[in-house]
PDB file of C-alpha atoms in Angstrom:
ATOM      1  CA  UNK R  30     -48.304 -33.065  28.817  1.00  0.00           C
ATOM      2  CA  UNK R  31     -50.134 -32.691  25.415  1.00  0.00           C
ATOM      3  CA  UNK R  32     -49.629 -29.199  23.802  1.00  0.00           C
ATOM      4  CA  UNK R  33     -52.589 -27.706  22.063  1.00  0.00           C
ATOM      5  CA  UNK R  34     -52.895 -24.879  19.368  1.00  0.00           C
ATOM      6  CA  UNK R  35     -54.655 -22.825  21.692  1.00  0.00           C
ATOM      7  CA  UNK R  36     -52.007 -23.162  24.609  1.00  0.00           C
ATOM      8  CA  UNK R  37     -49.068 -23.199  21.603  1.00  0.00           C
ATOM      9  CA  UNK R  38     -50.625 -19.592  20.545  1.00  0.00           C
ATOM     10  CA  UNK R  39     -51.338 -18.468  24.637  1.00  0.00           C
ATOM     11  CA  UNK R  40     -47.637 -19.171  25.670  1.00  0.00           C
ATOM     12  CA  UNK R  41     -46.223 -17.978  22.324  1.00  0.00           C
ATOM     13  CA  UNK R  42     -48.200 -14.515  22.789  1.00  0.00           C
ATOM     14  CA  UNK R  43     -46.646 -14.542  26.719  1.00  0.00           C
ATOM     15  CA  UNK R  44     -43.239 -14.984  25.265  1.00  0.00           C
ATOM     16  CA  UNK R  45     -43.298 -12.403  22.801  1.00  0.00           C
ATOM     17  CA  UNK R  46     -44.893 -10.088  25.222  1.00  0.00           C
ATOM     18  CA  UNK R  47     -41.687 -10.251  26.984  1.00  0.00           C
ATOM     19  CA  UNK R  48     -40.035  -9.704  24.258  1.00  0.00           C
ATOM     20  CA  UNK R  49     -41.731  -6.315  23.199  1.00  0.00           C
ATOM     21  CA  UNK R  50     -41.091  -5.101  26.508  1.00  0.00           C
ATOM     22  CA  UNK R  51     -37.357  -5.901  27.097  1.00  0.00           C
ATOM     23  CA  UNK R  52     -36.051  -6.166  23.871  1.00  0.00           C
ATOM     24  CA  UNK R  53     -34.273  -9.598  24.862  1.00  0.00           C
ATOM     25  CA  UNK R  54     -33.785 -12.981  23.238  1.00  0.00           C
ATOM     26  CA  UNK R  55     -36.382 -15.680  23.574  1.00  0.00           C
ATOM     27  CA  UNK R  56     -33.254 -17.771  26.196  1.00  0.00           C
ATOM     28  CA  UNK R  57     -33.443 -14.510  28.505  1.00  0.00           C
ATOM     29  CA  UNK R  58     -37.493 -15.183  29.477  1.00  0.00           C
ATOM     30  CA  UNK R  59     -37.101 -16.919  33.233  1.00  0.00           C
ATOM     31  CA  UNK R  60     -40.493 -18.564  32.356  1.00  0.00           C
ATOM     32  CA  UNK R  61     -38.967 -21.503  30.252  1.00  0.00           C
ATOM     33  CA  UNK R  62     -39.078 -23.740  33.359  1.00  0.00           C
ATOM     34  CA  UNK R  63     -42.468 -23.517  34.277  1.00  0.00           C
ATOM     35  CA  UNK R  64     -43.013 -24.974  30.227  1.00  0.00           C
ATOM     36  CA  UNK R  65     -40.855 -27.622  30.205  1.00  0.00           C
ATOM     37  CA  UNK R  66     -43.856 -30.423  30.920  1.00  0.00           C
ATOM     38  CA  UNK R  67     -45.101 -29.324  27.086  1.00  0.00           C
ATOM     39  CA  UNK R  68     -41.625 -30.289  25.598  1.00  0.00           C
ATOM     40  CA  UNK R  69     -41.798 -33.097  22.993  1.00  0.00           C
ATOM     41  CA  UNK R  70     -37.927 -34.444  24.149  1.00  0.00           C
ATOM     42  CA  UNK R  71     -36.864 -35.604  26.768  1.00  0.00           C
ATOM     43  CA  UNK R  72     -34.328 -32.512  28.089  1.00  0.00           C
ATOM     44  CA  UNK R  73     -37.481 -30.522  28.752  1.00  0.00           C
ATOM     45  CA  UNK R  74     -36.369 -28.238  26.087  1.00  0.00           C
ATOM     46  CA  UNK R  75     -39.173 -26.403  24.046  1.00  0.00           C
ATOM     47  CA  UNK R  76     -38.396 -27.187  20.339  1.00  0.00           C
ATOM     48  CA  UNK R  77     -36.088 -23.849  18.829  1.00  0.00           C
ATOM     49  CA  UNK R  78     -37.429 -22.168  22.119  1.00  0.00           C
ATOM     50  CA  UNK R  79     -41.058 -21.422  20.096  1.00  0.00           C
ATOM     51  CA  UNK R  80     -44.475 -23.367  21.605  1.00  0.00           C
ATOM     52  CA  UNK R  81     -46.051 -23.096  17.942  1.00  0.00           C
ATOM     53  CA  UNK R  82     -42.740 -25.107  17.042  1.00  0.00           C
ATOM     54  CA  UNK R  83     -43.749 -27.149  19.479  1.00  0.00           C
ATOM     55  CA  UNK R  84     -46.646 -28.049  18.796  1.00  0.00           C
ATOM     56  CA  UNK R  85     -45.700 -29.160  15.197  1.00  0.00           C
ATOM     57  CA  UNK R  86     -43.673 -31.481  16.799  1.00  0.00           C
ATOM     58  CA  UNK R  87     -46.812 -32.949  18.660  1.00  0.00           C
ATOM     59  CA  UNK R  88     -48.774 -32.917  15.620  1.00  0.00           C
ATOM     60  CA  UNK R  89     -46.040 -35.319  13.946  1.00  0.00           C
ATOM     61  CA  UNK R  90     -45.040 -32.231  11.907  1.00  0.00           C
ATOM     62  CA  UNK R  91     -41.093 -32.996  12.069  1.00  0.00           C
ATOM     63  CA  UNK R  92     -39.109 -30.069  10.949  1.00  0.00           C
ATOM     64  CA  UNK R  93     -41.394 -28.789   7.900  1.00  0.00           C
ATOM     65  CA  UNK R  94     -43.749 -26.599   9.880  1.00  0.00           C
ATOM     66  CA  UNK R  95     -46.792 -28.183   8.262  1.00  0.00           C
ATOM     67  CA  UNK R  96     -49.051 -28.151  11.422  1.00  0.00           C
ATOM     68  CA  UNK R  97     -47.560 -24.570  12.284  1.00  0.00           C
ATOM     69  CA  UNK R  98     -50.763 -22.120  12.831  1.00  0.00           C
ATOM     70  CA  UNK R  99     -48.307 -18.890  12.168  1.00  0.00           C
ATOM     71  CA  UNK R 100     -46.885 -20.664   8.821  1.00  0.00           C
ATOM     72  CA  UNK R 101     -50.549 -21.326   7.591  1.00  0.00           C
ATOM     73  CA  UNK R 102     -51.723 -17.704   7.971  1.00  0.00           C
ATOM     74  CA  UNK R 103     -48.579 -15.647   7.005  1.00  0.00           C
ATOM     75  CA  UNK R 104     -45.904 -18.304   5.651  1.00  0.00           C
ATOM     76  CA  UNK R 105     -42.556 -19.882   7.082  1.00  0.00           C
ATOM     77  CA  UNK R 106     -41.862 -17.062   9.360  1.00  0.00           C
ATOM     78  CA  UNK R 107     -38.354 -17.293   9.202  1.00  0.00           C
ATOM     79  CA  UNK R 108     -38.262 -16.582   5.571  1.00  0.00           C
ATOM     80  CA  UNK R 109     -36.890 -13.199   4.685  1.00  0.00           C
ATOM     81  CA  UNK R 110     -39.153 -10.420   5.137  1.00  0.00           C
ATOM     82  CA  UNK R 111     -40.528 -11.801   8.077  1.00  0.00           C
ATOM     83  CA  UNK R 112     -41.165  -9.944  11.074  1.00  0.00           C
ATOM     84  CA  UNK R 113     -39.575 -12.741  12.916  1.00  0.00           C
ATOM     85  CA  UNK R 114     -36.371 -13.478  10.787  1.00  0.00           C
ATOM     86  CA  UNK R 115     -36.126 -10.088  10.950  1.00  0.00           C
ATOM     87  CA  UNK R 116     -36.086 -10.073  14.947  1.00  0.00           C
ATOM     88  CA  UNK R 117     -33.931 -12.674  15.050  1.00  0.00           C
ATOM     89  CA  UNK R 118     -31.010 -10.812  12.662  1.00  0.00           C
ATOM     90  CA  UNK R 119     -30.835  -7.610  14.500  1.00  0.00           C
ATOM     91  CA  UNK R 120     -28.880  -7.450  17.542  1.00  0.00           C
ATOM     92  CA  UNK R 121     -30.272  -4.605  19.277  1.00  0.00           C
ATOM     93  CA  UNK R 122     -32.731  -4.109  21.936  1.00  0.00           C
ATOM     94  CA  UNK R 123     -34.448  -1.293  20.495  1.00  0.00           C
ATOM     95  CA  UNK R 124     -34.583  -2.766  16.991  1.00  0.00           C
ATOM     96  CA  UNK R 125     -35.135  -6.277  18.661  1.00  0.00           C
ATOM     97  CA  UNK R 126     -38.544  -4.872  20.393  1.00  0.00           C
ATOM     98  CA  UNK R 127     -39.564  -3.186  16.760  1.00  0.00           C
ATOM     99  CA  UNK R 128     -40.062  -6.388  15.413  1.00  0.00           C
ATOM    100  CA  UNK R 129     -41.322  -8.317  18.336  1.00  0.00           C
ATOM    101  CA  UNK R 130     -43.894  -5.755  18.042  1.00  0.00           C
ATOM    102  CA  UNK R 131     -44.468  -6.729  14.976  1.00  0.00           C
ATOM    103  CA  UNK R 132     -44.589 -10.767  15.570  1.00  0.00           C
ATOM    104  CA  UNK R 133     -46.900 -10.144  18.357  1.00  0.00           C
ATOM    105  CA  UNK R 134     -49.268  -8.095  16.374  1.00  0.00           C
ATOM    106  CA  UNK R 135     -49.702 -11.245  13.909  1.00  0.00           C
ATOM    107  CA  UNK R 136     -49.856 -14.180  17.167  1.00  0.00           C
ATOM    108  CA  UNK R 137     -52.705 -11.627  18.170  1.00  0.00           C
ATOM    109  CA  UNK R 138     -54.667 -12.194  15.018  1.00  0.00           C
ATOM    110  CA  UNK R 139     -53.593 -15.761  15.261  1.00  0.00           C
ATOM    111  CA  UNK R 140     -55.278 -16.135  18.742  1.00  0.00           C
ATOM    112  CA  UNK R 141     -58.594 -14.155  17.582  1.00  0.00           C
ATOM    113  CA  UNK R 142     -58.605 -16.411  14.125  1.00  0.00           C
ATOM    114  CA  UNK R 143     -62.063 -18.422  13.794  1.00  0.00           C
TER     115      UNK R 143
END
């Protein structure tokens, strides 16, 4: 099933949602099976566990981000200083929802973008 930017921002959003709330990593969500029929490989397995990842894949982006929406509007997020590197450094929950805040914050103004 074809991914598009608008369902790669909706599912990221739903993910990171989760994430705000529980403070978990992105392999704790139990929703990762109901996505699989939007993975670009064959295992079912949603590129890095991110649906704007996948979606670069889609677009023919390979592993340089270049059709990543998040990566147009506030650079390669796992760059230092980013909200999500950040996230994905820190090993506790309460620091772990801080930042997922954060990320979600900017995937709203991704989803609201003209």
């Amino acid at each position: 099933m074809i991914l598009t930017k608008k369902k790669a921002i909706d599912l990221s959003i739903e993910l990171w949602e989760f994430l705000t709330k529980t403070g978990k990593e992105k392999g704790d969500w139990s929703e990762w099976g109901k996505y699989q029929k939007y993975a670009s490989n064959k295992q079912g397995v949603i590129d890095r566990r991110c649906f704007l990842c996948e979606y670069n894949e889609h677009k023919g982006g390979g592993s340089h981000c270049s059709a990543c929406s998040y990566m147009e509007r506030f650079g390669h997020c796992n760059h230092e200083g980013h909200y999500y590197n950040s996230w994905d450094k820190t090993r506790t929950p309460r620091t772990r929802k801080k930042y997922a805040k954060l990320f979600l914050e900017q995937l709203y103004q991704l989803r609201s973008k003209k």
